[in-house]
XYZ file of C-alpha atoms in Angstrom:
340
model
C -47.787 -37.209 -2.867
C -44.196 -36.039 -2.793
C -43.438 -32.815 -4.608
C -40.551 -30.476 -5.401
C -40.712 -26.752 -5.937
C -37.796 -25.044 -7.710
C -36.955 -21.338 -8.035
C -34.196 -20.124 -10.361
C -32.659 -16.693 -10.886
C -29.956 -15.296 -13.160
C -28.721 -11.803 -13.853
C -26.361 -10.109 -16.279
C -23.593 -9.926 -13.651
C -23.191 -13.699 -13.746
C -25.122 -14.508 -10.554
C -27.056 -17.769 -10.727
C -29.305 -19.047 -7.952
C -31.297 -22.261 -7.662
C -33.494 -22.974 -4.631
C -35.183 -26.328 -4.271
C -37.947 -27.174 -1.763
C -38.926 -30.831 -1.379
C -42.011 -32.139 0.413
C -42.947 -35.695 1.395
C -46.253 -37.010 2.806
C -44.438 -39.045 5.478
C -43.162 -35.864 7.152
C -45.786 -33.162 6.511
C -44.049 -30.520 8.661
C -40.596 -30.982 7.139
C -39.223 -29.083 4.155
C -35.967 -30.276 2.620
C -34.153 -27.247 1.275
C -31.166 -27.190 -1.075
C -29.553 -24.236 -2.778
C -26.899 -23.656 -5.410
C -25.472 -20.155 -5.763
C -22.730 -19.289 -8.232
C -21.203 -16.155 -9.661
C -19.244 -16.569 -12.892
C -18.786 -20.291 -12.180
C -17.573 -19.613 -8.604
C -19.644 -21.455 -6.001
C -20.849 -19.221 -3.167
C -21.975 -20.202 0.329
C -25.333 -18.526 0.978
C -27.148 -17.845 4.248
C -30.723 -19.044 4.541
C -32.836 -16.302 6.116
C -35.969 -16.898 8.136
C -38.051 -14.219 9.689
C -39.995 -13.083 11.419
C -40.232 -16.670 12.555
C -43.180 -17.357 14.880
C -45.728 -15.834 17.206
C -48.108 -12.924 17.376
C -45.399 -10.420 18.267
C -47.013 -9.710 21.632
C -44.371 -10.411 24.271
C -46.817 -10.397 27.170
C -50.109 -8.913 28.160
C -53.529 -9.603 29.633
C -54.158 -13.128 30.853
C -51.738 -14.703 28.387
C -49.230 -16.713 30.416
C -47.647 -18.501 27.454
C -43.976 -17.612 26.950
C -43.000 -15.370 24.056
C -41.115 -16.732 21.014
C -37.447 -17.302 21.730
C -34.292 -18.567 20.029
C -33.648 -22.219 20.773
C -30.798 -24.543 19.833
C -29.587 -27.982 20.814
C -25.813 -28.327 20.987
C -23.465 -30.586 22.947
C -26.475 -32.519 24.292
C -27.878 -29.362 25.893
C -30.893 -27.253 24.959
C -30.447 -23.473 25.191
C -33.441 -21.131 25.262
C -32.767 -17.417 24.923
C -35.201 -14.731 26.091
C -35.854 -11.846 23.688
C -34.039 -9.455 26.010
C -30.904 -11.617 25.943
C -30.586 -12.008 22.168
C -27.699 -9.526 22.021
C -25.581 -12.053 23.941
C -26.463 -14.822 21.476
C -26.660 -13.046 18.132
C -24.273 -15.540 16.599
C -23.894 -19.193 17.571
C -21.623 -21.744 15.930
C -21.178 -25.481 16.202
C -22.710 -28.822 15.311
C -26.388 -28.435 16.221
C -28.932 -31.172 16.669
C -31.444 -28.464 15.756
C -31.578 -24.672 15.872
C -34.273 -22.097 15.278
C -37.074 -20.246 17.040
C -39.968 -21.624 19.049
C -42.945 -20.399 21.016
C -45.247 -22.198 23.427
C -46.664 -24.686 20.922
C -44.739 -24.344 17.647
C -41.208 -24.619 16.327
C -39.356 -23.463 13.237
C -35.897 -24.988 13.117
C -33.234 -26.463 10.932
C -32.582 -30.148 11.526
C -29.161 -30.291 9.889
C -26.900 -33.141 8.880
C -23.754 -33.608 10.954
C -21.910 -30.476 9.866
C -20.953 -27.205 11.603
C -23.363 -24.303 11.216
C -23.402 -20.606 11.913
C -26.744 -19.387 13.265
C -27.588 -15.691 13.683
C -30.532 -14.223 15.579
C -31.965 -10.736 15.296
C -34.962 -9.168 17.072
C -37.405 -7.541 14.670
C -39.626 -4.748 15.981
C -42.833 -3.856 14.134
C -44.781 -0.692 14.889
C -48.392 -1.876 14.778
C -51.226 0.612 15.027
C -53.820 -0.215 17.650
C -51.286 -1.958 19.880
C -50.200 -0.526 23.224
C -46.588 -1.271 22.295
C -44.573 -2.346 19.278
C -44.678 -5.997 18.269
C -41.491 -8.017 18.678
C -40.519 -10.902 16.428
C -37.308 -12.870 15.929
C -35.557 -13.280 12.602
C -32.829 -15.846 12.161
C -30.462 -17.083 9.507
C -28.296 -20.144 9.098
C -25.184 -20.744 7.033
C -23.080 -23.862 6.644
C -19.410 -23.396 7.517
C -18.493 -25.958 4.853
C -19.819 -26.630 1.367
C -23.603 -26.081 1.317
C -25.706 -29.227 1.540
C -29.394 -30.024 1.592
C -30.925 -29.684 5.059
C -34.313 -30.369 6.600
C -36.335 -27.544 8.123
C -39.128 -28.318 10.550
C -42.047 -25.902 10.742
C -44.906 -27.216 12.849
C -46.369 -28.186 16.224
C -44.330 -29.313 19.212
C -46.206 -32.591 19.310
C -44.299 -35.350 21.098
C -45.101 -38.069 18.562
C -44.475 -35.824 15.536
C -41.079 -34.683 16.807
C -40.092 -38.216 17.848
C -40.837 -39.501 14.354
C -38.679 -36.872 12.656
C -35.708 -36.987 15.028
C -35.608 -38.160 18.670
C -33.478 -35.183 19.772
C -36.143 -32.813 18.426
C -38.357 -33.813 21.379
C -36.068 -31.702 23.574
C -37.662 -28.604 22.053
C -40.583 -29.244 24.427
C -39.758 -27.783 27.823
C -40.967 -30.539 30.158
C -39.051 -29.155 33.146
C -36.869 -30.939 35.691
C -39.175 -33.962 35.922
C -39.158 -34.669 32.184
C -38.586 -38.370 32.878
C -42.026 -38.376 34.508
C -43.829 -35.863 32.291
C -43.451 -37.922 29.110
C -45.110 -41.076 30.568
C -47.904 -38.896 31.973
C -48.472 -37.287 28.561
C -48.574 -40.681 26.884
C -50.989 -41.879 29.573
C -53.235 -38.847 28.951
C -53.305 -39.537 25.208
C -54.044 -43.210 25.903
C -56.978 -42.333 28.177
C -58.269 -39.834 25.618
C -58.281 -42.601 23.035
C -61.149 -44.137 25.018
C -62.810 -41.033 26.491
C -62.611 -38.726 23.457
C -62.532 -35.502 25.480
C -59.318 -34.145 26.958
C -61.143 -32.427 29.806
C -62.679 -35.659 31.048
C -59.437 -37.480 30.217
C -57.576 -35.201 32.648
C -60.146 -36.010 35.339
C -59.913 -39.757 34.693
C -56.108 -39.660 34.743
C -56.214 -37.638 37.984
C -58.395 -40.323 39.577
C -56.012 -43.057 38.385
C -52.991 -41.189 39.787
C -54.752 -40.682 43.128
C -55.609 -44.390 43.295
C -51.965 -45.265 42.662
C -50.785 -42.812 45.321
C -53.533 -43.744 47.815
C -51.329 -46.085 49.913
C -48.856 -43.236 50.530
C -51.619 -40.771 51.387
C -53.333 -43.320 53.624
C -50.118 -43.996 55.509
C -49.583 -40.268 55.966
C -53.116 -39.716 57.310
C -52.828 -42.650 59.746
C -49.536 -41.255 61.034
C -51.017 -37.779 61.497
C -53.977 -39.201 63.415
C -51.629 -41.111 65.718
C -49.675 -37.928 66.350
C -52.937 -36.136 67.108
C -53.866 -38.778 69.679
C -50.460 -38.375 71.371
C -50.801 -34.595 71.713
C -52.079 -34.627 75.335
C -49.201 -36.848 76.484
C -46.709 -34.799 74.475
C -47.959 -31.601 76.097
C -47.727 -33.154 79.560
C -44.057 -34.010 78.977
C -43.326 -30.524 77.606
C -45.072 -28.863 80.563
C -42.862 -30.768 83.028
C -39.751 -29.285 81.435
C -41.222 -25.906 80.471
C -39.170 -23.984 83.033
C -35.856 -25.302 81.700
C -33.921 -23.219 79.202
C -33.183 -24.580 75.749
C -29.492 -24.877 76.652
C -30.215 -26.733 79.925
C -28.839 -30.319 79.847
C -32.031 -31.406 81.561
C -33.967 -30.899 78.335
C -32.167 -33.930 76.959
C -34.299 -35.948 79.366
C -37.427 -34.434 77.787
C -36.273 -35.508 74.322
C -35.640 -39.032 75.575
C -39.163 -39.223 77.025
C -40.661 -37.963 73.770
C -38.752 -40.540 71.733
C -39.810 -43.265 74.163
C -43.428 -42.168 73.693
C -43.056 -42.398 69.919
C -41.496 -45.848 70.200
C -44.173 -47.099 72.606
C -46.981 -46.179 70.195
C -45.085 -47.086 67.021
C -45.219 -43.666 65.420
C -42.800 -41.166 63.910
C -43.418 -37.443 63.254
C -41.663 -37.718 59.875
C -43.995 -40.533 58.793
C -46.762 -38.016 58.163
C -44.644 -35.800 55.905
C -42.364 -38.108 53.939
C -45.132 -40.039 52.088
C -46.734 -36.745 51.026
C -43.392 -35.361 49.864
C -42.941 -38.439 47.674
C -46.096 -37.479 45.763
C -44.846 -33.953 44.967
C -42.800 -34.929 41.852
C -45.930 -36.497 40.371
C -47.979 -33.353 41.031
C -45.292 -31.047 39.620
C -44.825 -33.286 36.552
C -48.587 -33.454 35.982
C -48.854 -29.653 36.042
C -45.852 -29.323 33.692
C -47.461 -31.812 31.319
C -50.711 -29.822 31.169
C -48.765 -26.605 30.580
C -46.944 -27.838 27.443
C -49.303 -30.405 25.893
C -50.312 -29.072 22.480
C -53.135 -31.621 22.541
C -55.005 -29.234 24.874
C -54.662 -26.266 22.503
C -58.159 -25.451 21.271
C -59.561 -28.623 22.876
C -63.060 -28.026 24.321
C -64.220 -29.449 27.644
C -67.863 -28.633 28.345
C -70.188 -25.677 28.589
C -68.331 -22.396 28.715
C -64.840 -23.966 28.543
C -64.015 -23.979 24.839
C -60.212 -24.164 25.060
C -58.357 -26.157 27.721
C -55.147 -24.221 27.046
C -56.797 -20.898 27.951
C -57.942 -19.570 31.303
C -61.528 -19.932 32.499
C -63.220 -16.752 31.159
C -65.703 -16.643 34.064
C -63.299 -17.877 36.782
C -65.768 -20.567 37.883
C -63.182 -23.349 38.153
C -60.626 -21.427 40.260
C -63.394 -20.383 42.686
C -64.591 -23.990 42.926
C -61.029 -25.105 43.558
C -60.654 -22.548 46.361
C -63.877 -23.760 48.001
C -62.915 -27.434 47.765
C -59.428 -26.716 49.151
C -61.048 -24.920 52.123
C -63.375 -27.876 52.767
C -60.495 -30.325 52.396
C -58.452 -28.416 54.983
C -61.371 -28.555 57.430
C -61.591 -32.328 56.930
C -57.863 -32.898 57.427
C -56.653 -33.816 60.940
C -54.614 -31.286 62.897
C -50.905 -31.923 62.646
C -48.342 -31.934 65.455
C -46.801 -28.632 66.493
């Protein structure tokens, strides 16, 4: 059920503080925060301090490829992500933010303010931890309203597409889908739909991969047919090239060679670009699919089978990358030779 938690403080100097935290079951990762600070009846404008915000404090190391926590804010319809090393250039940001805070690979802590200007400050926090090869780095941040203080919502939870969409559509931009975001989102929804039937994200990825390959099969088939035609024309192509081999590249006579080559293509109804263009058209899907797997929090801690206990982590025994290398080698041997 909904609940409110209130803290109050007063001292002999006339300072009075009231902090109110409100929680609702509809939005379990959202805290509505309101504060009233006065000194001798004068209303003050406080800063709300967060920090350290998120993460383990380990910037990088070992096999961990997940990005470190970073400041993030959405302003003027643009998301800005700031690396820890660049915080000095963004210690203070002002404006009307759609959201602002700190995120890491899978989680976000941010203010989701009403339409009012804010002042957001970031500060790196270094912690000397024994047993670590280097000091741990965190990010602290604070936010202050530039006008009279009002209640504001703070989100502290997973970067789950459906969760963020429910709270505020713009909050979805906290997930870094990459340049093909228009394609990543449908792929993620498709993966979740498949998993609704399969019940295992590992097998769901395989099923979705098969579906994508079936959809793209006409393009791949056309590309293979074109490459085979080009392979069959290689002897005739070489014969034409041999006839003009003694001519220099700048010799006008080589124009005749190009005309004969084009006539050969036209006679057999083929085009050297026809083998490449269909395959290039599939690249955005492959890039978007990889980007989707890299950011989907659904895979965090999700088991597959056997020794693979977490689909968001690397294979501890490197069995799958070796298998992939072998299958890629076999696939290359099966593929037809392409034109020079």
